[in-house]
Coordinates of N, CA and C in Angstrom, one line a residue:
Y1 N -8.1 9.3 10.4 CA -7.3 10.3 9.6 C -8.1 10.8 8.5
H2 N -8.2 12.1 8.3 CA -9.0 12.7 7.2 C -8.1 13.8 6.6
Y3 N -7.7 13.5 5.3 CA -6.9 14.5 4.6 C -7.3 14.4 3.1
P4 N -7.7 15.5 2.5 CA -8.1 15.5 1.1 C -6.9 15.2 0.3
G5 N -7.1 14.4 -0.8 CA -5.9 14.1 -1.6 C -6.1 13.1 -2.7
L6 N -7.4 12.9 -3.2 CA -7.6 11.9 -4.2 C -7.7 12.5 -5.6
N7 N -7.2 11.9 -6.6 CA -7.4 12.4 -7.9 C -8.8 12.0 -8.4
D8 N -9.1 12.5 -9.6 CA -10.4 12.1 -10.2 C -10.5 10.6 -10.3
V9 N -11.7 10.2 -10.4 CA -12.0 8.7 -10.6 C -11.4 8.3 -11.9
E10 N -10.7 7.2 -11.9 CA -10.2 6.6 -13.1 C -10.4 5.1 -13.1
S11 N -10.6 4.6 -14.3 CA -10.8 3.1 -14.4 C -9.4 2.4 -14.3
K12 N -9.5 1.1 -14.1 CA -8.2 0.4 -14.0 C -7.4 0.5 -15.3
K13 N -8.1 0.5 -16.4 CA -7.4 0.6 -17.7 C -6.7 2.0 -17.9
S14 N -7.4 3.0 -17.5 CA -6.8 4.4 -17.6 C -5.6 4.6 -16.7
L15 N -5.5 3.8 -15.6 CA -4.4 3.9 -14.7 C -3.1 3.3 -15.3
K16 N -3.2 2.6 -16.4 CA -2.1 2.0 -17.1 C -1.3 1.1 -16.1
I17 N -2.1 0.2 -15.5 CA -1.5 -0.8 -14.5 C -0.6 -1.7 -15.3
P18 N 0.6 -1.9 -14.9 CA 1.5 -2.8 -15.6 C 1.0 -4.2 -15.7
N19 N 1.3 -4.9 -16.9 CA 0.8 -6.2 -17.1 C 1.1 -7.2 -16.0
Y20 N 2.3 -7.0 -15.4 CA 2.7 -8.0 -14.4 C 1.9 -7.8 -13.1
L21 N 1.2 -6.7 -12.9 CA 0.3 -6.5 -11.8 C -1.0 -7.1 -12.1
W22 N -1.5 -7.1 -13.4 CA -2.7 -7.7 -13.7 C -2.6 -9.2 -13.5
Y23 N -1.5 -9.8 -13.9 CA -1.4 -11.3 -13.9 C -1.4 -11.9 -12.5
K24 N -0.9 -11.2 -11.5 CA -0.8 -11.8 -10.2 C -1.8 -11.1 -9.2
A25 N -2.7 -10.3 -9.7 CA -3.5 -9.4 -8.8 C -4.9 -9.9 -8.7
I26 N -5.4 -9.6 -7.5 CA -6.9 -9.7 -7.2 C -7.4 -8.3 -7.0
F27 N -8.2 -7.9 -8.0 CA -8.9 -6.6 -7.9 C -10.3 -6.8 -7.4
T28 N -10.6 -6.2 -6.2 CA -11.9 -6.4 -5.6 C -12.9 -5.3 -6.1
D29 N -12.5 -4.3 -6.8 CA -13.4 -3.3 -7.3 C -13.1 -3.1 -8.8
G30 N -14.1 -2.4 -9.4 CA -13.9 -2.1 -10.9 C -13.2 -0.8 -11.2
Q31 N -13.3 0.1 -10.3 CA -12.7 1.4 -10.6 C -11.9 1.9 -9.3
Y32 N -10.8 2.5 -9.6 CA -9.9 3.0 -8.5 C -9.5 4.4 -8.8
V33 N -9.0 5.1 -7.7 CA -8.4 6.4 -7.9 C -6.9 6.3 -7.4
R34 N -6.1 7.0 -8.1 CA -4.7 7.1 -7.6 C -4.7 8.0 -6.4
V35 N -3.6 7.9 -5.6 CA -3.5 8.7 -4.4 C -2.5 9.8 -4.8
K36 N -2.9 11.0 -4.4 CA -2.0 12.2 -4.6 C -0.7 11.9 -3.8
H37 N 0.4 12.2 -4.4 CA 1.7 11.9 -3.8 C 1.9 12.6 -2.5
D38 N 1.5 13.8 -2.4 CA 1.6 14.6 -1.1 C 0.8 13.9 0.0
Y39 N -0.4 13.5 -0.4 CA -1.3 12.8 0.5 C -0.7 11.5 1.0
F40 N -0.1 10.7 0.1 CA 0.6 9.5 0.4 C 1.7 9.8 1.5
L41 N 2.5 10.8 1.3 CA 3.6 11.1 2.2 C 3.0 11.5 3.6
K42 N 2.0 12.3 3.6 CA 1.4 12.8 4.9 C 0.7 11.6 5.6
F43 N 0.0 10.8 4.8 CA -0.7 9.6 5.4 C 0.3 8.7 6.0
N44 N 1.4 8.5 5.4 CA 2.5 7.6 5.9 C 3.0 8.1 7.2
E45 N 3.2 9.4 7.3 CA 3.7 10.0 8.6 C 2.6 9.8 9.7
W46 N 1.4 10.0 9.4 CA 0.3 9.8 10.3 C 0.2 8.3 10.8
F47 N 0.3 7.4 9.8 CA 0.2 6.0 10.1 C 1.4 5.5 11.0
K48 N 2.6 6.0 10.7 CA 3.7 5.6 11.5 C 3.5 6.1 13.0
A49 N 3.1 7.3 13.1 CA 2.9 7.8 14.5 C 1.7 7.1 15.2
A50 N 0.6 6.9 14.5 CA -0.5 6.3 15.1 C -0.3 4.8 15.5
T51 N 0.4 4.1 14.7 CA 0.7 2.7 15.0 C 1.7 2.5 16.1
K52 N 2.7 3.4 16.1 CA 3.7 3.4 17.2 C 3.0 3.5 18.6
R53 N 2.0 4.4 18.6 CA 1.3 4.6 19.9 C 0.4 3.5 20.2
S54 N -0.4 3.1 19.1 CA -1.5 2.1 19.3 C -1.0 0.7 19.5
F55 N 0.0 0.3 18.8 CA 0.4 -1.1 18.8 C 1.7 -1.5 19.4
K56 N 2.2 -0.6 20.3 CA 3.4 -0.8 20.9 C 3.3 -2.0 21.9
N57 N 4.3 -2.9 21.9 CA 4.4 -4.0 22.8 C 3.4 -5.1 22.5
L58 N 2.9 -5.2 21.3 CA 1.9 -6.3 21.1 C 2.6 -7.6 20.5
G59 N 3.9 -7.5 20.4 CA 4.6 -8.7 19.9 C 4.2 -9.1 18.5
D60 N 3.9 -10.4 18.4 CA 3.5 -11.0 17.1 C 2.0 -10.7 16.7
G61 N 1.3 -10.1 17.7 CA -0.1 -9.8 17.4 C -0.3 -8.9 16.2
Y62 N 0.6 -8.1 15.9 CA 0.5 -7.3 14.7 C 1.8 -7.4 13.9
D63 N 1.8 -8.5 13.1 CA 3.0 -8.7 12.3 C 2.8 -8.1 10.9
C64 N 3.5 -8.5 9.9 CA 3.6 -7.9 8.6 C 2.2 -7.9 7.9
D65 N 1.5 -9.0 7.9 CA 0.2 -9.0 7.2 C -0.8 -8.1 7.9
N66 N -0.8 -8.1 9.2 CA -1.7 -7.3 10.0 C -1.5 -5.8 9.7
F67 N -0.2 -5.4 9.7 CA 0.1 -4.0 9.4 C -0.2 -3.6 8.0
S68 N 0.0 -4.5 7.0 CA -0.3 -4.2 5.6 C -1.8 -4.1 5.4
H69 N -2.6 -4.9 5.9 CA -4.0 -4.8 5.8 C -4.6 -3.6 6.5
L70 N -4.0 -3.3 7.7 CA -4.5 -2.2 8.4 C -4.2 -0.9 7.7
Y71 N -3.0 -0.8 7.1 CA -2.6 0.4 6.3 C -3.6 0.5 5.1
R72 N -3.9 -0.5 4.4 CA -4.8 -0.5 3.2 C -6.2 -0.1 3.7
S73 N -6.6 -0.7 4.8 CA -8.0 -0.4 5.3 C -8.1 1.1 5.7
L74 N -7.1 1.6 6.5 CA -7.2 3.0 7.0 C -7.1 4.0 5.8
M75 N -6.3 3.7 4.8 CA -6.3 4.5 3.6 C -7.6 4.5 2.9
S76 N -8.3 3.4 2.9 CA -9.6 3.3 2.2 C -10.6 4.1 3.0
V77 N -10.6 4.0 4.4 CA -11.5 4.7 5.2 C -11.3 6.2 5.1
A78 N -10.1 6.6 4.9 CA -9.8 8.1 4.7 C -10.4 8.5 3.4
A79 N -10.4 7.7 2.4 CA -11.0 8.0 1.1 C -12.5 8.1 1.3
Y80 N -13.1 7.2 2.0 CA -14.5 7.2 2.3 C -14.9 8.5 3.0
K81 N -14.1 8.9 4.0 CA -14.4 10.2 4.7 C -14.3 11.4 3.8
N82 N -13.5 11.2 2.7 CA -13.4 12.3 1.7 C -14.5 12.2 0.6
N83 N -15.5 11.4 0.9 CA -16.6 11.2 0.0 C -16.3 10.6 -1.4
S84 N -15.2 9.8 -1.4 CA -14.8 9.1 -2.6 C -15.8 8.0 -2.9
K85 N -16.2 7.9 -4.1 CA -17.1 6.8 -4.5 C -16.3 5.6 -5.1
R86 N -15.0 5.7 -5.2 CA -14.1 4.6 -5.7 C -13.0 4.3 -4.7
E87 N -12.5 3.1 -4.8 CA -11.4 2.6 -4.0 C -10.1 3.2 -4.4
V88 N -9.3 3.5 -3.4 CA -7.9 4.0 -3.7 C -7.1 2.9 -4.1
L89 N -6.1 3.2 -5.0 CA -5.2 2.2 -5.6 C -4.1 1.9 -4.6
V90 N -4.4 1.2 -3.5 CA -3.5 0.7 -2.5 C -3.7 -0.8 -2.3
G91 N -2.7 -1.5 -2.4 CA -2.8 -3.0 -2.3 C -1.9 -3.5 -1.2
V92 N -2.1 -4.8 -0.9 CA -1.2 -5.6 -0.1 C -0.5 -6.5 -1.0
I93 N 0.8 -6.6 -0.9 CA 1.6 -7.5 -1.7 C 2.3 -8.5 -0.8
Y94 N 2.4 -9.7 -1.3 CA 3.1 -10.8 -0.6 C 4.3 -11.1 -1.4
V95 N 5.5 -11.2 -0.7 CA 6.8 -11.3 -1.3 C 7.6 -12.4 -0.7
T96 N 8.6 -12.8 -1.4 CA 9.6 -13.7 -0.9 C 10.7 -12.8 -0.4
Q97 N 11.0 -12.7 0.9 CA 11.9 -11.7 1.5 C 13.4 -12.2 1.4
K98 N 13.9 -12.3 0.2 CA 15.3 -12.8 0.0 C 16.3 -11.6 0.3
N99 N 15.8 -10.4 0.1 CA 16.7 -9.2 0.3 C 16.1 -8.3 1.4
S100 N 16.9 -7.7 2.2 CA 16.4 -6.8 3.2 C 15.8 -5.6 2.5
F101 N 14.8 -5.0 3.1 CA 14.2 -3.8 2.6 C 13.4 -3.1 3.7
G102 N 13.6 -1.8 3.8 CA 12.9 -0.9 4.7 C 13.0 -1.3 6.2
G103 N 14.2 -1.8 6.5 CA 14.4 -2.2 7.9 C 14.0 -3.6 8.3
I104 N 13.5 -4.3 7.3 CA 13.1 -5.7 7.5 C 14.2 -6.6 6.9
P105 N 14.8 -7.5 7.7 CA 15.9 -8.3 7.3 C 15.6 -9.3 6.2
A106 N 16.6 -9.7 5.5 CA 16.4 -10.8 4.5 C 16.2 -12.1 5.2
G107 N 15.6 -13.0 4.6 CA 15.4 -14.3 5.2 C 14.7 -15.3 4.2
K108 N 14.5 -16.5 4.7 CA 13.8 -17.5 3.8 C 12.4 -17.6 4.3
Y109 N 11.7 -16.5 4.1 CA 10.3 -16.4 4.6 C 9.5 -15.5 3.7
N110 N 8.2 -15.6 3.7 CA 7.3 -14.7 3.0 C 7.0 -13.5 3.9
H111 N 6.7 -12.4 3.2 CA 6.5 -11.1 3.9 C 5.4 -10.3 3.2
A112 N 4.7 -9.5 3.9 CA 3.6 -8.7 3.4 C 3.9 -7.2 3.6
L113 N 3.7 -6.4 2.6 CA 3.8 -5.0 2.7 C 2.8 -4.3 1.7
N114 N 2.9 -3.0 1.4 CA 1.9 -2.4 0.6 C 2.5 -1.9 -0.7
L115 N 1.6 -1.7 -1.6 CA 1.9 -1.1 -3.0 C 0.9 0.0 -3.2
V116 N 1.4 1.2 -3.5 CA 0.5 2.4 -3.7 C 0.8 3.0 -5.0
C117 N -0.2 3.4 -5.7 CA -0.1 4.1 -7.0 C -0.4 5.6 -6.8
T118 N 0.5 6.5 -7.1 CA 0.3 7.9 -7.0 C 0.5 8.5 -8.4
E119 N 0.3 9.8 -8.6 CA 0.6 10.4 -9.9 C 2.1 10.3 -10.2
K120 N 2.9 10.0 -9.3 CA 4.4 9.9 -9.5 C 4.8 8.5 -9.7
G121 N 3.8 7.6 -9.8 CA 4.2 6.2 -10.1 C 3.8 5.2 -8.9
W122 N 4.3 4.0 -9.1 CA 4.0 2.9 -8.1 C 5.1 2.9 -7.0
F123 N 4.7 2.7 -5.8 CA 5.6 2.6 -4.7 C 5.4 1.4 -3.8
A124 N 6.5 0.8 -3.3 CA 6.4 -0.2 -2.3 C 6.6 0.5 -1.0
F125 N 5.7 0.2 0.0 CA 5.7 0.9 1.3 C 5.7 -0.2 2.4
E126 N 6.7 -0.1 3.3 CA 6.8 -1.0 4.4 C 6.1 -0.4 5.6
P127 N 4.9 -0.8 5.9 CA 4.1 -0.2 7.0 C 4.6 -0.4 8.4
Q128 N 5.5 -1.3 8.6 CA 6.0 -1.5 9.9 C 7.1 -0.5 10.3
T129 N 7.8 0.1 9.2 CA 8.9 1.0 9.5 C 8.7 2.4 8.8
G130 N 7.7 2.5 7.9 CA 7.5 3.7 7.2 C 8.4 3.9 6.0
K131 N 9.2 3.0 5.6 CA 10.2 3.1 4.5 C 9.5 2.8 3.2
M132 N 10.0 3.4 2.1 CA 9.3 3.2 0.8 C 10.4 3.3 -0.3
C133 N 10.0 2.9 -1.5 CA 10.8 3.0 -2.7 C 9.9 2.9 -3.9
K134 N 10.4 3.4 -5.0 CA 9.7 3.1 -6.3 C 9.6 1.6 -6.5
L135 N 8.5 1.2 -7.1 CA 8.3 -0.2 -7.3 C 9.5 -0.8 -8.1
G136 N 10.0 -0.1 -9.1 CA 11.0 -0.6 -9.9 C 12.3 -0.9 -9.2
D137 N 12.5 -0.2 -8.0 CA 13.7 -0.4 -7.2 C 13.5 -1.4 -6.1
Y138 N 12.3 -2.0 -5.9 CA 12.0 -2.9 -4.9 C 12.8 -4.2 -5.1
P139 N 13.5 -4.7 -4.1 CA 14.5 -5.8 -4.3 C 14.0 -7.2 -4.2
N140 N 12.7 -7.4 -3.9 CA 12.2 -8.8 -3.7 C 11.2 -9.2 -4.7
W141 N 11.1 -10.5 -4.9 CA 10.1 -11.1 -5.8 C 8.7 -11.1 -5.2
I142 N 7.8 -10.5 -6.0 CA 6.4 -10.4 -5.5 C 5.6 -11.6 -6.0
M143 N 5.0 -12.2 -5.1 CA 4.2 -13.4 -5.4 C 2.8 -13.1 -5.8
Y144 N 2.1 -12.2 -5.1 CA 0.8 -11.8 -5.6 C 0.3 -10.5 -4.9
Y145 N -0.7 -9.9 -5.4 CA -1.2 -8.6 -5.0 C -2.7 -8.7 -4.7
I146 N -3.2 -7.9 -3.7 CA -4.6 -7.8 -3.4 C -4.9 -6.3 -3.4
F147 N -5.8 -5.8 -4.2 CA -6.2 -4.4 -4.3 C -7.7 -4.3 -3.8

């Protein structure tokens, strides 16, 4: 997937990353770029369509952590194709799924999904269903983040 949509390069500090994200996060790069919100929405539609075709009937072969890492990796590759010299601010988050969200039922288990920063704020994105919400509205406890 190739679609232009990255903001100018910004350091982690200039992104005003909330303190609770610093505390539980693993940042693998020194500088990141926010994702333009329109790009985020278009990429999500592409991802949903692409994975429906590509991963249909694989059972547990592509569960939550696989989908989350795939989403993050493909968003990163799209940035690379746009000649970005910095990583996009898209992470994988691991949560305790006590409340249903995005079509994933509540349960006594851990779950992985994505966290994306756009110019309109932070969003939780469920890559298995394409559902999303503002991070402040996300109903589950986040254990840790990988960016």
